Structures are given as structure tokens and as C-alpha cells.
Amino acid sequence: ILYSVSRITLCLAKDGFIPFFFTKIHKKYSTPYRINIFYFFLVFLVSSLLNLDTLTSLANFGHLSNFLIVCFGILYINIKRKDLKPFFKCPFKPWVPICGIIFILNMWIRIFKDNYISIIIYLMLSVLYYFLFSKKNIENKEENKEWIKKDA
């Protein structure tokens, strides 16, 4: 998971969702080394402060949120944006995304019931981060592209 998350974080940094400091690629190994170092310390810190049940619940909640967004996105594109050509085919449309949404919400309720305080804090921090940092950087995306070119 940490290997893929470093690549996803690199894309998020290039799009302005996280600081552009993380867009630096190592010249010899072609990896986002600043992101890898950051996640090394983040995983160390979080795993030493939280118990395993809370940590797994938060990780599951985050991953389920991503799948839920994908299911809603598939439904939205197939219902509202028929002009877009899909990049992939979803079998048994719209039943697969609808079943996905139902199953994910069921799992969310089970996770939320046990760790609702941690999840509410997680969601509040995510929304706060978006409005304090990401929204401003996304609106100034053209300026940030020039900054990335200078750093590379």
C-alpha cells in the first residue's frame, strides 16, 4: 500500500491538493523520495500513537470512501454525462455501482458504530485541510505549474 500511496500522493501534489514540496523526483532512482520519507515518519508516528483497532478502522474508512466515490462517479457519468466516452466498461450497469454503494454504506455503518469519535475527527481534519490549503492551491494551479517546472 505504501508504494502505491506514494504515486497517488505525487499526483495529488501536482494537482495542488498537498504542498508542491512533495513533487520532487529523485534523479537516480526516479522515485518521489520526499513523499516516501514523509510517509515513513507518518506511519511511524501514527502507528506508535494509535491502537491497532482504531488505526485499521480509519484506514478501512478511508479506502471505503475512495470506492464509494468511484461507484458514485460511475453512476454520475452513466446517467448525467452520456456525452463522455468511458475509459473502461462496467459490467451490469447500473447494478454493480448500486450494489457497491449499498455494501460500502453497510460497512461504513459497522465501522462508524465502533469508532465514531476517531472517524468524526478524521473527517473534520480532512475538510479543514481542504478549505485551508487545497482549495487555494487548486484555484492557483497555473502559477503552481510554473513552480513545479522550476523545481525539476
PDB file of C-alpha atoms in Angstrom:
ATOM      1  CA  ILE A   1       0.000   0.000   0.000  1.00  0.00           C
ATOM      2  CA  LEU A   2       2.813   2.447   0.776  1.00  0.00           C
ATOM      3  CA  TYR A   3       4.284   2.006  -2.700  1.00  0.00           C
ATOM      4  CA  SER A   4       1.033   2.957  -4.419  1.00  0.00           C
ATOM      5  CA  VAL A   5       0.237   5.724  -1.967  1.00  0.00           C
ATOM      6  CA  SER A   6       3.499   7.495  -2.822  1.00  0.00           C
ATOM      7  CA  ARG A   7       2.476   7.630  -6.502  1.00  0.00           C
ATOM      8  CA  ILE A   8      -1.038   8.793  -5.664  1.00  0.00           C
ATOM      9  CA  THR A   9       0.377  11.468  -3.372  1.00  0.00           C
ATOM     10  CA  LEU A  10       2.680  12.623  -6.161  1.00  0.00           C
ATOM     11  CA  CYS A  11      -0.358  13.145  -8.401  1.00  0.00           C
ATOM     12  CA  LEU A  12      -2.173  14.968  -5.602  1.00  0.00           C
ATOM     13  CA  ALA A  13       0.830  17.262  -5.126  1.00  0.00           C
ATOM     14  CA  LYS A  14       0.985  18.052  -8.831  1.00  0.00           C
ATOM     15  CA  ASP A  15      -2.748  18.872  -8.777  1.00  0.00           C
ATOM     16  CA  GLY A  16      -2.357  21.176  -5.776  1.00  0.00           C
ATOM     17  CA  PHE A  17      -4.071  19.144  -3.073  1.00  0.00           C
ATOM     18  CA  ILE A  18      -0.917  18.884  -0.960  1.00  0.00           C
ATOM     19  CA  PRO A  19       2.237  21.054  -0.852  1.00  0.00           C
ATOM     20  CA  PHE A  20       4.306  21.167  -4.037  1.00  0.00           C
ATOM     21  CA  PHE A  21       7.387  20.402  -1.980  1.00  0.00           C
ATOM     22  CA  PHE A  22       6.483  16.732  -2.469  1.00  0.00           C
ATOM     23  CA  THR A  23       6.714  16.824  -6.277  1.00  0.00           C
ATOM     24  CA  LYS A  24      10.495  16.417  -6.283  1.00  0.00           C
ATOM     25  CA  ILE A  25      11.660  13.212  -8.019  1.00  0.00           C
ATOM     26  CA  HIS A  26      14.970  11.561  -7.145  1.00  0.00           C
ATOM     27  CA  LYS A  27      17.379  11.914 -10.082  1.00  0.00           C
ATOM     28  CA  LYS A  28      18.984   8.489  -9.769  1.00  0.00           C
ATOM     29  CA  TYR A  29      16.036   6.296  -8.713  1.00  0.00           C
ATOM     30  CA  SER A  30      13.130   8.243 -10.327  1.00  0.00           C
ATOM     31  CA  THR A  31      11.012   7.958  -7.194  1.00  0.00           C
ATOM     32  CA  PRO A  32       9.166  10.613  -5.190  1.00  0.00           C
ATOM     33  CA  TYR A  33      11.658  10.383  -2.335  1.00  0.00           C
ATOM     34  CA  ARG A  34      10.298  13.273  -0.261  1.00  0.00           C
ATOM     35  CA  ILE A  35       6.906  11.583  -0.152  1.00  0.00           C
ATOM     36  CA  ASN A  36       8.477   8.262   0.851  1.00  0.00           C
ATOM     37  CA  ILE A  37      10.409   9.910   3.696  1.00  0.00           C
ATOM     38  CA  PHE A  38       7.272  11.762   4.821  1.00  0.00           C
ATOM     39  CA  TYR A  39       5.211   8.542   4.874  1.00  0.00           C
ATOM     40  CA  PHE A  40       7.949   6.703   6.734  1.00  0.00           C
ATOM     41  CA  PHE A  41       7.712   9.190   9.593  1.00  0.00           C
ATOM     42  CA  LEU A  42       3.910   9.483   9.379  1.00  0.00           C
ATOM     43  CA  VAL A  43       3.388   5.722   9.619  1.00  0.00           C
ATOM     44  CA  PHE A  44       5.888   5.514  12.467  1.00  0.00           C
ATOM     45  CA  LEU A  45       4.171   8.330  14.377  1.00  0.00           C
ATOM     46  CA  VAL A  46       0.581   7.219  13.815  1.00  0.00           C
ATOM     47  CA  SER A  47       1.257   3.541  14.498  1.00  0.00           C
ATOM     48  CA  SER A  48       3.015   4.402  17.742  1.00  0.00           C
ATOM     49  CA  LEU A  49       0.209   6.679  18.990  1.00  0.00           C
ATOM     50  CA  LEU A  50      -2.972   4.821  17.978  1.00  0.00           C
ATOM     51  CA  ASN A  51      -4.065   1.341  18.870  1.00  0.00           C
ATOM     52  CA  LEU A  52      -4.386  -1.163  16.057  1.00  0.00           C
ATOM     53  CA  ASP A  53      -8.210  -1.299  16.078  1.00  0.00           C
ATOM     54  CA  THR A  54      -8.548   2.461  15.647  1.00  0.00           C
ATOM     55  CA  LEU A  55      -5.836   2.559  13.003  1.00  0.00           C
ATOM     56  CA  THR A  56      -7.392  -0.213  10.913  1.00  0.00           C
ATOM     57  CA  SER A  57     -10.847   1.362  11.213  1.00  0.00           C
ATOM     58  CA  LEU A  58      -9.548   4.696   9.944  1.00  0.00           C
ATOM     59  CA  ALA A  59      -7.667   3.024   7.092  1.00  0.00           C
ATOM     60  CA  ASN A  60     -10.737   0.985   6.123  1.00  0.00           C
ATOM     61  CA  PHE A  61     -12.941   4.065   6.315  1.00  0.00           C
ATOM     62  CA  GLY A  62     -10.572   5.954   4.001  1.00  0.00           C
ATOM     63  CA  HIS A  63     -10.359   3.133   1.449  1.00  0.00           C
ATOM     64  CA  LEU A  64     -14.112   2.579   1.512  1.00  0.00           C
ATOM     65  CA  SER A  65     -14.588   6.300   0.917  1.00  0.00           C
ATOM     66  CA  ASN A  66     -12.490   6.047  -2.241  1.00  0.00           C
ATOM     67  CA  PHE A  67     -14.533   3.102  -3.522  1.00  0.00           C
ATOM     68  CA  LEU A  68     -17.761   4.934  -2.712  1.00  0.00           C
ATOM     69  CA  ILE A  69     -16.625   7.942  -4.749  1.00  0.00           C
ATOM     70  CA  VAL A  70     -15.801   5.643  -7.682  1.00  0.00           C
ATOM     71  CA  CYS A  71     -19.244   3.995  -7.522  1.00  0.00           C
ATOM     72  CA  PHE A  72     -20.998   7.371  -7.437  1.00  0.00           C
ATOM     73  CA  GLY A  73     -18.745   8.590 -10.254  1.00  0.00           C
ATOM     74  CA  ILE A  74     -19.703   5.645 -12.464  1.00  0.00           C
ATOM     75  CA  LEU A  75     -23.386   6.307 -11.833  1.00  0.00           C
ATOM     76  CA  TYR A  76     -22.984  10.039 -12.482  1.00  0.00           C
ATOM     77  CA  ILE A  77     -21.149   9.526 -15.774  1.00  0.00           C
ATOM     78  CA  ASN A  78     -23.662   6.938 -16.989  1.00  0.00           C
ATOM     79  CA  ILE A  79     -26.740   8.962 -16.028  1.00  0.00           C
ATOM     80  CA  LYS A  80     -25.808  12.645 -16.375  1.00  0.00           C
ATOM     81  CA  ARG A  81     -22.807  12.691 -18.733  1.00  0.00           C
ATOM     82  CA  LYS A  82     -23.704  10.361 -21.565  1.00  0.00           C
ATOM     83  CA  ASP A  83     -21.600  12.549 -23.872  1.00  0.00           C
ATOM     84  CA  LEU A  84     -18.391  11.287 -22.205  1.00  0.00           C
ATOM     85  CA  LYS A  85     -16.839   8.156 -23.603  1.00  0.00           C
ATOM     86  CA  PRO A  86     -15.912   5.895 -20.641  1.00  0.00           C
ATOM     87  CA  PHE A  87     -12.307   4.760 -20.273  1.00  0.00           C
ATOM     88  CA  PHE A  88     -13.443   1.360 -19.035  1.00  0.00           C
ATOM     89  CA  LYS A  89     -16.546  -0.777 -19.149  1.00  0.00           C
ATOM     90  CA  CYS A  90     -18.512  -1.611 -16.036  1.00  0.00           C
ATOM     91  CA  PRO A  91     -20.425  -4.896 -16.346  1.00  0.00           C
ATOM     92  CA  PHE A  92     -24.118  -4.988 -15.427  1.00  0.00           C
ATOM     93  CA  LYS A  93     -24.504  -1.229 -15.275  1.00  0.00           C
ATOM     94  CA  PRO A  94     -26.012   0.298 -13.115  1.00  0.00           C
ATOM     95  CA  TRP A  95     -26.388  -2.667 -10.763  1.00  0.00           C
ATOM     96  CA  VAL A  96     -22.708  -3.114  -9.887  1.00  0.00           C
ATOM     97  CA  PRO A  97     -22.213   0.511  -8.695  1.00  0.00           C
ATOM     98  CA  ILE A  98     -25.563   0.478  -6.863  1.00  0.00           C
ATOM     99  CA  CYS A  99     -24.672  -2.768  -5.055  1.00  0.00           C
ATOM    100  CA  GLY A 100     -21.231  -1.315  -4.318  1.00  0.00           C
ATOM    101  CA  ILE A 101     -22.789   1.764  -2.722  1.00  0.00           C
ATOM    102  CA  ILE A 102     -25.129  -0.378  -0.608  1.00  0.00           C
ATOM    103  CA  PHE A 103     -22.337  -2.682   0.591  1.00  0.00           C
ATOM    104  CA  ILE A 104     -19.959   0.185   1.314  1.00  0.00           C
ATOM    105  CA  LEU A 105     -22.575   2.101   3.306  1.00  0.00           C
ATOM    106  CA  ASN A 106     -23.294  -1.078   5.288  1.00  0.00           C
ATOM    107  CA  MET A 107     -19.592  -1.466   6.107  1.00  0.00           C
ATOM    108  CA  TRP A 108     -19.330   2.250   6.927  1.00  0.00           C
ATOM    109  CA  ILE A 109     -22.136   1.943   9.465  1.00  0.00           C
ATOM    110  CA  ARG A 110     -20.435  -1.026  11.137  1.00  0.00           C
ATOM    111  CA  ILE A 111     -17.074   0.754  11.276  1.00  0.00           C
ATOM    112  CA  PHE A 112     -18.635   4.053  12.366  1.00  0.00           C
ATOM    113  CA  LYS A 113     -20.565   2.413  15.193  1.00  0.00           C
ATOM    114  CA  ASP A 114     -17.371   1.263  16.917  1.00  0.00           C
ATOM    115  CA  ASN A 115     -15.040   4.206  16.244  1.00  0.00           C
ATOM    116  CA  TYR A 116     -17.287   7.189  15.600  1.00  0.00           C
ATOM    117  CA  ILE A 117     -15.145   9.710  17.524  1.00  0.00           C
ATOM    118  CA  SER A 118     -11.978   8.904  15.570  1.00  0.00           C
ATOM    119  CA  ILE A 119     -13.828   8.983  12.252  1.00  0.00           C
ATOM    120  CA  ILE A 120     -15.501  12.326  13.012  1.00  0.00           C
ATOM    121  CA  ILE A 121     -12.112  13.824  13.915  1.00  0.00           C
ATOM    122  CA  TYR A 122     -10.639  12.314  10.728  1.00  0.00           C
ATOM    123  CA  LEU A 123     -13.411  13.830   8.595  1.00  0.00           C
ATOM    124  CA  MET A 124     -13.222  17.239  10.308  1.00  0.00           C
ATOM    125  CA  LEU A 125      -9.452  17.415   9.798  1.00  0.00           C
ATOM    126  CA  SER A 126      -9.848  16.412   6.146  1.00  0.00           C
ATOM    127  CA  VAL A 127     -12.447  19.099   5.457  1.00  0.00           C
ATOM    128  CA  LEU A 128     -10.442  21.695   7.373  1.00  0.00           C
ATOM    129  CA  TYR A 129      -7.311  20.817   5.391  1.00  0.00           C
ATOM    130  CA  TYR A 130      -9.202  21.102   2.122  1.00  0.00           C
ATOM    131  CA  PHE A 131     -10.564  24.569   2.850  1.00  0.00           C
ATOM    132  CA  LEU A 132      -7.367  25.945   4.418  1.00  0.00           C
ATOM    133  CA  PHE A 133      -4.816  24.616   1.938  1.00  0.00           C
ATOM    134  CA  SER A 134      -6.043  22.658  -1.058  1.00  0.00           C
ATOM    135  CA  LYS A 135      -8.805  24.941  -2.307  1.00  0.00           C
ATOM    136  CA  LYS A 136      -6.435  27.907  -2.573  1.00  0.00           C
ATOM    137  CA  ASN A 137      -3.769  25.897  -4.408  1.00  0.00           C
ATOM    138  CA  ILE A 138      -6.232  24.343  -6.827  1.00  0.00           C
ATOM    139  CA  GLU A 139      -7.544  27.782  -7.758  1.00  0.00           C
ATOM    140  CA  ASN A 140      -3.941  28.955  -8.443  1.00  0.00           C
ATOM    141  CA  LYS A 141      -2.990  25.843 -10.410  1.00  0.00           C
ATOM    142  CA  GLU A 142      -1.380  27.697 -13.348  1.00  0.00           C
ATOM    143  CA  GLU A 143       1.027  29.530 -11.021  1.00  0.00           C
ATOM    144  CA  ASN A 144       1.891  26.242  -9.332  1.00  0.00           C
ATOM    145  CA  LYS A 145       2.757  24.560 -12.652  1.00  0.00           C
ATOM    146  CA  GLU A 146       5.489  27.130 -13.163  1.00  0.00           C
ATOM    147  CA  TRP A 147       6.831  26.428  -9.667  1.00  0.00           C
ATOM    148  CA  ILE A 148       6.992  22.695 -10.405  1.00  0.00           C
ATOM    149  CA  LYS A 149       8.921  23.316 -13.643  1.00  0.00           C
ATOM    150  CA  LYS A 150      11.481  25.461 -11.796  1.00  0.00           C
ATOM    151  CA  ASP A 151      11.999  22.786  -9.120  1.00  0.00           C
ATOM    152  CA  ALA A 152      12.506  19.894 -11.552  1.00  0.00           C
TER     153      ALA A 152
END
